Amino acid sequence: MLDTLDAAAVRRWCAGGLAALKRHQGEIDQLNVYPVPDGDTGTNLVLTLTSAQQALAMDLDTLPDSGPTAHGHALRLMAQGALLGARGNSGVILSQILRGFADQVAGMPAVRGRELAAALRSGTAAAYTAVSRPVEGTLLTVVAAAAAAAEGADSDDLPAVAGVAARAAAEALARTPEQLPALARAGVVDAGGRGLCVLLDALVEVLTGESAARPAPTPRAARPASTVARETGSDEYAYEVQFLLDARAEAVAGLRRALDALGDSLVVVGDGREPEATWNVHVHVNDVGAAVEAGVAAGRPYRISVTRFADQPEPPAGPAVTGRAAVVVATGGGIAELFAAEGATVVPGNPSTGELLDAVRSTGAARVVVLPNDANTEAVASAAAREAHRFGIKVSVVPTRSPVQALAALAVRDGDRRFEDDVIAMAEAAGACRYAEVCHASREALTVAGPCRPGDVLALVEGEVHLIGTDLTDTCAAVVDRMLGGGGEMVTLLAGADAPAGLTDAVRAHVARCWPFVEVHAYPGGQPFYPLLVGIE
């Protein structure tokens, strides 16, 4: 039994946690297969913690002349390594948990039970701060439960408090299907939360010398969720505005009042530094200028992003000027060639924070737009943008969820506009491009379109299953019909690596017959898993 968490224990925890994640990697990957075969949370967590362990291994047990304790130094190395190697949404959140943990105890002479509880609470706060729109039923819920249980134990007994936290995390994980509809429909628990439980069990094993591994909880029968997070706010407001702000707490109090009067879905979170902190500001408004001006009045806003909810395409514009660049994440050789032809720097799919940061710096530009092309990489891109700020590079992330949205965004770049205005135009163009993906189901599942079986053809519109079919070409044509029924003048088709010959030709011919005034562009995309990606503008 260890009564305190020293530097050697931190190193054993990192190594043991990585080994445990590798053992459970396939299991965790399967949890976020819903129901398409691209679940990779387990893989992303393994890669994130691998980077953390590499950062620890490169250190030769030397401490800075001044600063943290030995255990604090080890924890900060672990957190920094995790941040630079973070992959996917869960990897980024885990890196923030570790950063908050390290910041809390770095200067403490010893880490016992109460200090562990405080570290878990700090990690929870950092994780929630990292997410602009926190959703319960995820990794966030699981770490919050672990922190609350550790605080409730109110003990200096380190192994006991760690055990209480790990058990509470497992119990919270079992409840995640009640909080998140997608989990309830698929009959699984949250993948990122499961990964955190594996890490907490590894910590208990380090502290007690006894295996604390437990199987993933079996969720209750799939049923409607008891709580559903509202993420879009009222339809009354047309724009989502987000920015980072360097300001004092007293100025932010006034900012909150000003933004609250302008709109809804207001979230303002800071990193806790004194006297001036960095704040993440999120609000839905109709008057974008007033929201940004409120930020200017409070401090120094940067990384301003604006997304318009309504569909309204922007006209094409001229090329970018020197001093600006675009970095795009692409999976598939054909897609990468399309982005390169638009003058963008292309990064292979599922990059780490460090890889994206290297790509941003390699452009040599002072202002860079990053187009992540999926939700997991969006979190990694945001982390890379924060790191790029340290090098004097202004990075804005346009939250594209599909390569077809990135193509629409790149088409409207105009180097004659102010950078911030150009980012707004790109975000509007991406938001105006509706997207769909067609793939084969990898397992039996209950979707919003009904039950599916392995091998069924699934058509997902904006990430949600809309059609289930048996014939690939017919389903592709049907989803294009459904999307064009809501309006559209141009269709973009990207054929996947496993697409049968003639698939895009058949869909193009169908559109020509049924929608004669709609323009169609088809390209070989080469993406895995999805025989066809569709964009409607």
Coordinates of C-alpha atoms in Angstrom, one line a residue:
M1 CA 0.0 0.0 0.0
L2 CA 1.2 3.5 -0.8
D3 CA 0.2 6.4 1.4
T4 CA 1.3 9.1 -1.0
L5 CA 1.6 9.5 -4.8
D6 CA 5.2 10.0 -5.6
A7 CA 7.0 10.5 -8.9
A8 CA 7.8 6.8 -9.2
A9 CA 4.1 6.0 -8.7
V10 CA 3.1 8.5 -11.3
R11 CA 5.4 6.7 -13.8
R12 CA 4.0 3.3 -12.9
W13 CA 0.5 4.7 -13.2
C14 CA 1.2 6.0 -16.7
A15 CA 2.8 2.7 -17.8
G16 CA 0.1 0.6 -16.1
G17 CA -2.7 2.7 -17.5
L18 CA -1.3 2.5 -21.0
A19 CA -1.0 -1.3 -20.7
A20 CA -4.6 -1.6 -19.5
L21 CA -5.9 0.6 -22.3
K22 CA -4.1 -1.6 -24.8
R23 CA -5.8 -4.6 -23.3
H24 CA -9.2 -3.0 -23.5
Q25 CA -8.5 -1.1 -26.8
G26 CA -10.8 -3.3 -29.0
E27 CA -13.5 -3.3 -26.4
I28 CA -13.6 0.5 -26.1
D29 CA -13.4 0.9 -29.9
Q30 CA -16.5 -1.3 -30.2
L31 CA -18.4 0.8 -27.7
N32 CA -18.5 3.8 -30.1
V33 CA -19.5 1.8 -33.2
Y34 CA -22.9 3.3 -33.7
P35 CA -23.4 1.4 -35.9
V36 CA -20.8 2.4 -38.5
P37 CA -17.4 0.6 -38.3
D38 CA -15.1 3.6 -37.5
G39 CA -15.1 3.4 -33.7
D40 CA -11.7 4.5 -32.5
T41 CA -12.0 5.9 -29.0
G42 CA -9.9 3.1 -27.6
T43 CA -7.2 3.6 -30.2
N44 CA -7.2 7.3 -29.6
L45 CA -6.8 6.9 -25.9
V46 CA -3.9 4.5 -26.4
L47 CA -2.2 6.9 -28.7
T48 CA -2.8 9.8 -26.3
L49 CA -1.3 8.0 -23.3
T50 CA 1.5 6.6 -25.4
S51 CA 2.6 10.2 -26.0
A52 CA 2.3 10.9 -22.3
Q53 CA 4.6 7.9 -21.5
Q54 CA 7.1 9.0 -24.1
A55 CA 7.3 12.4 -22.5
L56 CA 8.0 10.8 -19.1
A57 CA 10.6 8.4 -20.7
M58 CA 12.5 11.3 -22.3
D59 CA 12.9 13.0 -18.9
L60 CA 16.0 11.8 -17.0
D61 CA 14.6 12.3 -13.5
T62 CA 15.9 15.9 -13.4
L63 CA 13.9 18.7 -11.9
P64 CA 13.9 22.3 -12.9
D65 CA 15.9 24.6 -10.5
S66 CA 12.6 26.0 -9.3
G67 CA 9.0 25.0 -9.7
P68 CA 7.0 21.8 -8.9
T69 CA 7.8 18.9 -6.7
A70 CA 9.1 15.6 -8.2
H71 CA 5.6 14.2 -8.4
G72 CA 4.3 17.5 -9.8
H73 CA 7.0 17.5 -12.4
A74 CA 6.2 14.0 -13.5
L75 CA 2.4 14.8 -13.7
R76 CA 3.1 17.9 -15.7
L77 CA 5.2 15.9 -18.2
M78 CA 2.5 13.3 -18.4
A79 CA -0.1 16.0 -19.1
Q80 CA 1.9 17.9 -21.6
G81 CA 2.8 14.7 -23.5
A82 CA -0.9 13.7 -23.5
L83 CA -1.9 17.1 -24.8
L84 CA 0.6 17.0 -27.7
G85 CA -0.3 13.5 -28.6
A86 CA -4.1 13.8 -28.0
R87 CA -6.2 12.2 -30.7
G88 CA -10.0 12.5 -30.8
N89 CA -12.4 14.2 -28.5
S90 CA -11.8 11.8 -25.6
G91 CA -8.0 12.1 -26.0
V92 CA -8.2 15.9 -25.7
I93 CA -10.5 15.8 -22.7
L94 CA -8.3 13.2 -21.0
S95 CA -5.3 15.5 -21.6
Q96 CA -7.2 18.3 -19.8
I97 CA -8.1 16.1 -16.9
L98 CA -4.4 15.3 -16.5
R99 CA -3.5 19.0 -16.8
G100 CA -5.9 20.0 -14.1
F101 CA -4.8 17.1 -11.9
A102 CA -1.1 18.2 -12.3
D103 CA -1.8 21.9 -11.7
Q104 CA -3.6 21.1 -8.5
V105 CA -0.9 19.0 -6.8
A106 CA 2.3 20.2 -8.5
G107 CA 3.4 22.3 -5.5
M108 CA 2.0 20.1 -2.7
P109 CA 4.6 18.3 -0.6
A110 CA 2.5 15.1 -0.6
V111 CA -0.5 13.7 -2.4
R112 CA -2.8 11.8 0.0
G113 CA -6.5 11.1 -0.1
R114 CA -7.8 14.7 0.2
E115 CA -5.2 16.0 -2.2
L116 CA -6.3 13.3 -4.7
A117 CA -9.9 14.4 -4.3
A118 CA -8.9 18.0 -5.0
A119 CA -6.8 16.9 -8.0
L120 CA -9.8 15.0 -9.5
R121 CA -12.0 18.1 -8.9
S122 CA -9.5 20.3 -10.7
G123 CA -9.2 17.8 -13.6
T124 CA -13.0 17.8 -13.9
A125 CA -13.1 21.6 -14.0
A126 CA -10.4 21.7 -16.7
A127 CA -12.3 19.1 -18.8
Y128 CA -15.5 20.9 -18.7
T129 CA -13.7 24.2 -19.5
A130 CA -12.2 22.5 -22.6
V131 CA -15.6 21.7 -24.0
S132 CA -17.6 24.6 -25.3
R133 CA -20.9 22.8 -25.0
P134 CA -20.6 20.0 -22.4
V135 CA -22.9 17.1 -22.8
E136 CA -23.8 14.8 -19.9
G137 CA -23.6 11.0 -20.4
T138 CA -20.0 11.3 -21.6
L139 CA -16.5 11.2 -20.2
L140 CA -17.3 14.5 -18.5
T141 CA -20.0 12.9 -16.4
V142 CA -17.8 10.0 -15.4
V143 CA -14.9 12.2 -14.2
A144 CA -17.3 14.5 -12.3
A145 CA -18.7 11.5 -10.4
A146 CA -15.3 10.2 -9.5
A147 CA -14.3 13.7 -8.1
A148 CA -17.6 14.0 -6.1
A149 CA -17.1 10.6 -4.5
A150 CA -13.5 11.3 -3.7
E151 CA -14.5 14.5 -2.0
G152 CA -17.3 12.8 -0.1
A153 CA -14.9 10.2 1.3
D154 CA -13.2 13.1 3.2
S155 CA -10.1 11.0 4.1
D156 CA -6.3 11.1 3.8
D157 CA -6.2 7.4 3.1
L158 CA -5.0 7.5 -0.5
P159 CA -5.8 3.9 -1.6
A160 CA -9.3 4.1 -0.1
V161 CA -10.1 7.4 -1.8
A162 CA -8.8 6.2 -5.1
G163 CA -11.0 3.0 -4.7
V164 CA -14.1 5.1 -3.9
A165 CA -13.4 7.3 -7.0
A166 CA -13.0 4.3 -9.3
R167 CA -16.2 2.7 -8.1
A168 CA -18.2 5.9 -8.5
A169 CA -16.8 6.3 -12.0
A170 CA -17.9 2.8 -12.9
E171 CA -21.4 3.4 -11.5
A172 CA -21.7 6.7 -13.4
L173 CA -20.5 4.9 -16.6
A174 CA -23.4 2.4 -16.2
R175 CA -25.8 5.3 -16.1
T176 CA -24.6 7.1 -19.3
P177 CA -27.2 5.4 -21.6
E178 CA -29.9 7.1 -19.5
Q179 CA -28.4 10.5 -20.3
L180 CA -27.4 10.2 -23.9
P181 CA -30.0 9.0 -26.5
A182 CA -27.4 7.6 -28.9
L183 CA -26.0 5.3 -26.2
A184 CA -29.5 4.2 -25.2
R185 CA -30.4 3.3 -28.8
A186 CA -27.2 1.4 -29.4
G187 CA -27.3 -0.3 -26.0
V188 CA -23.8 0.7 -25.0
V189 CA -22.0 2.8 -22.4
D190 CA -19.9 5.8 -23.2
A191 CA -16.5 4.8 -24.8
G192 CA -14.5 7.7 -23.3
G193 CA -15.9 7.1 -19.9
R194 CA -15.0 3.5 -20.1
G195 CA -11.4 4.5 -20.9
L196 CA -11.3 6.7 -17.8
C197 CA -12.5 3.9 -15.6
V198 CA -9.7 1.7 -17.0
L199 CA -7.2 4.4 -16.0
L200 CA -8.6 4.9 -12.5
D201 CA -8.5 1.1 -12.0
A202 CA -4.9 1.2 -13.0
L203 CA -4.2 3.9 -10.4
V204 CA -5.9 1.8 -7.7
E205 CA -3.7 -1.1 -8.7
V206 CA -0.5 1.0 -8.4
L207 CA -1.5 2.2 -5.0
T208 CA -2.7 -1.1 -3.5
G209 CA -0.6 -3.7 -5.4
E210 CA -3.8 -5.6 -6.2
S211 CA -5.6 -5.8 -9.5
A212 CA -8.7 -3.6 -9.6
A213 CA -9.7 -4.3 -13.1
R214 CA -13.4 -4.7 -13.6
P215 CA -15.5 -5.5 -16.7
A216 CA -17.4 -2.9 -18.5
P217 CA -20.9 -2.5 -17.0
T218 CA -23.8 -4.0 -18.9
P219 CA -26.2 -1.1 -19.7
R220 CA -29.9 -1.5 -18.9
A221 CA -32.2 -2.3 -21.8
A222 CA -32.2 0.4 -24.4
R223 CA -34.9 2.9 -23.7
P224 CA -35.6 6.6 -24.1
A225 CA -33.1 8.8 -22.3
S226 CA -34.2 10.4 -19.0
T227 CA -32.4 13.6 -19.9
V228 CA -31.5 15.1 -23.2
A229 CA -28.9 17.9 -23.6
R230 CA -30.2 20.9 -25.5
E231 CA -27.2 22.0 -27.6
T232 CA -28.7 24.5 -30.1
G233 CA -30.7 26.9 -28.0
S234 CA -33.7 28.8 -29.2
D235 CA -34.5 29.1 -32.9
E236 CA -34.9 32.8 -32.3
Y237 CA -31.1 33.3 -32.7
A238 CA -29.3 32.8 -36.0
Y239 CA -25.6 32.8 -35.1
E240 CA -23.3 30.9 -32.8
V241 CA -20.4 33.1 -31.7
Q242 CA -17.3 31.7 -29.9
F243 CA -14.0 33.3 -29.0
L244 CA -11.2 33.1 -26.5
L245 CA -10.7 36.2 -24.3
D246 CA -7.8 37.4 -22.1
A247 CA -9.5 39.5 -19.4
R248 CA -9.9 40.1 -15.7
A249 CA -12.7 38.4 -13.8
E250 CA -14.4 41.7 -13.0
A251 CA -14.6 42.6 -16.7
V252 CA -16.0 39.2 -17.5
A253 CA -18.8 39.7 -15.1
G254 CA -20.0 42.7 -17.2
L255 CA -19.5 40.6 -20.4
R256 CA -21.8 37.9 -19.1
R257 CA -24.5 40.5 -18.5
A258 CA -24.1 42.1 -21.9
L259 CA -24.1 38.7 -23.8
D260 CA -27.1 37.4 -21.7
A261 CA -29.1 40.4 -22.9
L262 CA -28.1 39.7 -26.5
G263 CA -29.0 35.9 -26.8
D264 CA -29.0 32.5 -25.2
S265 CA -26.9 29.3 -24.7
L266 CA -24.3 31.5 -23.0
V267 CA -21.2 29.7 -21.6
V268 CA -18.2 31.6 -20.2
V269 CA -15.4 29.6 -18.6
G270 CA -11.9 30.6 -17.5
D271 CA -8.6 28.8 -16.7
G272 CA -8.4 30.4 -13.2
R273 CA -5.2 32.3 -13.6
E274 CA -4.8 35.6 -11.8
P275 CA -5.0 38.5 -12.3
E276 CA -5.9 38.0 -16.0
A277 CA -7.3 34.7 -17.2
T278 CA -8.1 33.2 -20.5
W279 CA -11.8 32.6 -21.0
N280 CA -13.8 30.5 -23.5
V281 CA -16.9 32.4 -24.5
H282 CA -19.9 30.8 -26.3
V283 CA -23.3 32.4 -27.1
H284 CA -26.1 32.3 -29.6
V285 CA -27.1 35.8 -30.9
N286 CA -28.6 37.7 -33.9
D287 CA -26.2 40.6 -33.6
V288 CA -22.7 39.2 -34.2
G289 CA -21.0 42.6 -34.1
A290 CA -22.5 43.5 -30.7
A291 CA -21.3 40.2 -29.3
V292 CA -17.7 40.7 -30.5
E293 CA -17.8 44.3 -29.4
A294 CA -18.8 43.2 -25.9
G295 CA -15.7 41.0 -25.9
V296 CA -13.5 43.9 -27.0
A297 CA -14.9 46.0 -24.1
A298 CA -14.0 43.3 -21.6
G299 CA -10.5 42.4 -22.8
R300 CA -8.7 41.0 -25.8
P301 CA -10.8 38.5 -27.9
Y302 CA -9.1 36.2 -30.4
R303 CA -9.8 32.9 -32.3
I304 CA -13.2 34.4 -33.1
S305 CA -15.5 31.9 -34.9
V306 CA -19.1 32.5 -36.1
T307 CA -21.4 29.8 -37.4
R308 CA -24.8 30.7 -39.0
F309 CA -27.4 28.1 -38.4
A310 CA -29.5 28.8 -41.5
D311 CA -28.4 27.5 -44.9
Q312 CA -27.2 30.3 -47.2
P313 CA -24.3 29.6 -49.6
E314 CA -21.7 32.2 -50.2
P315 CA -20.4 33.1 -53.7
P316 CA -17.0 31.9 -54.8
A317 CA -14.1 34.3 -54.2
G318 CA -10.4 34.8 -55.0
P319 CA -7.4 33.0 -53.7
A320 CA -5.7 33.6 -50.3
V321 CA -2.9 36.1 -50.0
T322 CA 0.6 35.5 -48.6
G323 CA 0.6 35.3 -44.8
R324 CA -2.5 33.1 -44.6
A325 CA -2.9 29.4 -45.0
A326 CA -5.4 26.5 -44.6
V327 CA -4.7 23.2 -43.0
V328 CA -7.2 20.4 -43.8
V329 CA -7.5 16.9 -42.4
A330 CA -8.2 14.3 -45.1
T331 CA -8.7 10.6 -45.1
G332 CA -8.4 9.2 -48.6
G333 CA -6.0 9.9 -51.4
G334 CA -8.5 11.5 -53.8
I335 CA -9.8 13.8 -51.1
A336 CA -6.3 14.9 -50.2
E337 CA -5.6 15.7 -53.9
L338 CA -8.7 17.9 -54.1
F339 CA -7.6 19.9 -51.0
A340 CA -4.1 20.2 -52.2
A341 CA -5.4 21.6 -55.5
E342 CA -7.1 24.3 -53.4
G343 CA -3.8 25.3 -52.0
A344 CA -4.3 23.7 -48.6
T345 CA -1.8 21.8 -46.4
V346 CA -3.2 18.3 -46.0
V347 CA -2.8 16.2 -42.8
P348 CA -3.7 12.5 -42.8
G349 CA -6.8 11.5 -40.9
N350 CA -6.9 11.1 -37.1
P351 CA -3.9 13.4 -36.4
S352 CA -2.5 14.1 -32.9
T353 CA -2.4 17.6 -31.5
G354 CA 1.4 17.7 -32.2
E355 CA 1.0 16.6 -35.8
L356 CA -1.6 19.3 -36.4
L357 CA 0.5 21.9 -34.7
D358 CA 3.5 20.9 -36.9
A359 CA 1.4 21.3 -40.0
V360 CA 0.2 24.7 -38.9
R361 CA 3.8 25.9 -38.2
S362 CA 5.0 24.3 -41.5
T363 CA 2.8 26.7 -43.5
G364 CA 5.0 29.7 -42.4
A365 CA 1.8 31.7 -42.2
A366 CA 0.8 34.1 -39.4
R367 CA -2.9 33.3 -39.7
V368 CA -4.2 29.8 -40.4
V369 CA -7.6 28.2 -40.8
V370 CA -7.9 24.6 -39.8
L371 CA -10.7 22.4 -41.2
P372 CA -10.9 19.2 -39.1
N373 CA -13.7 17.3 -41.0
D374 CA -15.0 15.3 -38.1
A375 CA -16.1 16.0 -34.5
N376 CA -13.2 14.1 -32.8
T377 CA -10.6 16.0 -34.8
E378 CA -12.3 19.3 -34.1
A379 CA -11.3 18.9 -30.4
V380 CA -7.7 18.0 -31.4
A381 CA -7.7 21.1 -33.8
S382 CA -8.8 23.4 -31.0
A383 CA -6.0 22.1 -28.7
A384 CA -3.5 22.7 -31.5
A385 CA -4.9 26.2 -32.0
R386 CA -4.3 27.0 -28.3
E387 CA -0.7 25.7 -28.6
A388 CA -0.1 27.7 -31.8
H389 CA -0.9 30.9 -29.9
R390 CA 2.3 30.4 -28.0
F391 CA 4.2 30.7 -31.3
G392 CA 2.5 33.9 -32.3
I393 CA 0.3 32.1 -34.9
K394 CA -3.4 33.0 -35.0
V395 CA -5.4 29.8 -35.7
S396 CA -9.2 29.7 -36.3
V397 CA -11.0 26.3 -36.5
V398 CA -13.9 26.1 -38.8
P399 CA -16.0 23.2 -37.4
T400 CA -16.4 21.1 -40.6
R401 CA -17.8 17.6 -40.1
S402 CA -17.3 16.3 -43.6
P403 CA -14.8 16.8 -46.5
V404 CA -17.6 18.2 -48.6
Q405 CA -18.1 21.0 -46.1
A406 CA -14.4 21.8 -46.3
L407 CA -14.5 22.0 -50.1
A408 CA -17.4 24.5 -49.8
A409 CA -15.4 26.5 -47.2
L410 CA -12.2 26.6 -49.3
A411 CA -14.2 27.8 -52.3
V412 CA -15.1 31.1 -50.7
R413 CA -11.7 32.1 -49.4
D414 CA -10.8 35.7 -50.2
G415 CA -7.5 37.1 -49.3
D416 CA -8.7 40.6 -49.8
R417 CA -11.0 40.3 -46.8
R418 CA -10.0 40.7 -43.1
F419 CA -8.9 37.3 -41.8
E420 CA -11.8 37.3 -39.2
D421 CA -14.3 38.1 -42.0
D422 CA -12.8 35.4 -44.2
V423 CA -13.2 32.8 -41.4
I424 CA -16.8 33.9 -40.9
A425 CA -17.5 33.4 -44.7
M426 CA -15.9 30.0 -44.7
A427 CA -17.9 28.9 -41.6
E428 CA -21.1 30.1 -43.3
A429 CA -20.3 28.2 -46.5
A430 CA -19.5 25.1 -44.5
G431 CA -22.7 25.4 -42.6
A432 CA -24.7 25.9 -45.8
C433 CA -23.4 22.6 -47.1
R434 CA -25.5 19.7 -45.9
Y435 CA -23.7 16.4 -45.9
A436 CA -24.5 12.7 -45.9
E437 CA -22.5 9.4 -45.6
V438 CA -23.4 6.0 -46.9
C439 CA -21.9 2.9 -45.4
H440 CA -22.6 -0.7 -44.4
A441 CA -23.7 -1.6 -40.9
S442 CA -21.1 -3.6 -39.0
R443 CA -23.5 -4.9 -36.4
E444 CA -27.2 -5.1 -35.3
A445 CA -28.4 -1.9 -33.7
L446 CA -31.5 0.3 -33.2
T447 CA -31.3 3.6 -35.1
V448 CA -33.8 6.4 -35.4
A449 CA -34.7 5.0 -38.8
G450 CA -35.4 1.6 -37.2
P451 CA -33.4 -1.6 -36.5
C452 CA -30.5 -2.5 -38.8
R453 CA -28.5 -5.7 -39.3
P454 CA -24.9 -6.4 -40.3
G455 CA -24.5 -5.7 -44.0
D456 CA -27.5 -3.3 -44.3
V457 CA -26.8 -0.1 -46.2
L458 CA -27.1 3.0 -44.0
A459 CA -27.5 6.5 -45.2
L460 CA -26.6 9.1 -42.5
V461 CA -27.6 12.7 -42.9
E462 CA -25.7 15.2 -40.7
G463 CA -24.5 12.2 -38.6
E464 CA -28.0 10.6 -38.0
V465 CA -29.3 7.5 -39.7
H466 CA -32.1 8.5 -42.1
L467 CA -32.4 5.5 -44.4
I468 CA -31.7 1.7 -44.2
G469 CA -31.6 -0.3 -47.4
T470 CA -30.2 -3.4 -49.0
D471 CA -29.0 -2.1 -52.3
L472 CA -26.1 0.4 -52.2
T473 CA -26.9 2.3 -55.4
D474 CA -30.6 2.6 -54.6
T475 CA -29.9 3.9 -51.1
C476 CA -27.4 6.4 -52.4
A477 CA -30.0 7.7 -54.9
A478 CA -32.7 7.8 -52.2
V479 CA -30.6 9.9 -49.8
V480 CA -29.8 12.4 -52.5
D481 CA -33.5 12.6 -53.3
R482 CA -34.3 13.2 -49.6
M483 CA -31.7 15.9 -49.3
L484 CA -32.6 17.7 -52.5
G485 CA -36.2 17.7 -51.4
G486 CA -35.2 20.4 -48.9
G487 CA -33.6 22.5 -51.7
G488 CA -30.2 22.6 -53.4
E489 CA -28.5 23.6 -56.6
M490 CA -25.3 21.5 -56.5
V491 CA -24.5 18.0 -55.5
T492 CA -20.9 16.8 -54.7
L493 CA -20.2 13.1 -54.7
L494 CA -17.0 11.5 -53.3
A495 CA -16.6 7.8 -54.1
G496 CA -14.9 5.7 -51.4
A497 CA -12.1 3.2 -51.7
D498 CA -14.5 0.3 -51.6
A499 CA -17.2 1.9 -53.9
P500 CA -18.2 -0.4 -56.8
A501 CA -17.4 0.7 -60.3
G502 CA -20.0 3.0 -61.7
L503 CA -21.6 4.1 -58.4
T504 CA -21.2 7.8 -58.9
D505 CA -22.2 7.5 -62.6
A506 CA -25.4 5.8 -61.5
V507 CA -26.2 8.5 -58.9
R508 CA -25.3 11.2 -61.4
A509 CA -27.7 9.7 -64.0
H510 CA -30.4 9.5 -61.4
V511 CA -30.1 13.2 -60.5
A512 CA -30.1 14.1 -64.2
R513 CA -33.4 12.3 -64.6
C514 CA -35.2 13.5 -61.5
W515 CA -33.5 16.8 -60.8
P516 CA -32.6 18.2 -64.2
F517 CA -31.6 21.7 -63.0
V518 CA -29.2 20.5 -60.3
E519 CA -25.4 20.5 -61.0
V520 CA -23.5 17.4 -60.1
H521 CA -19.7 17.0 -59.4
A522 CA -18.2 13.6 -58.8
Y523 CA -14.7 12.8 -57.7
P524 CA -12.7 9.7 -56.5
G525 CA -12.4 10.3 -52.8
G526 CA -10.7 7.1 -51.7
Q527 CA -12.1 7.3 -48.1
P528 CA -12.4 4.1 -46.1
F529 CA -15.7 2.8 -44.6
Y530 CA -17.9 5.1 -46.7
P531 CA -18.6 4.1 -50.3
L532 CA -20.1 7.5 -50.9
L533 CA -20.0 11.0 -49.3
V534 CA -22.6 13.5 -50.4
G535 CA -22.7 17.3 -50.2
I536 CA -25.7 19.5 -51.1
E537 CA -25.3 23.2 -51.6

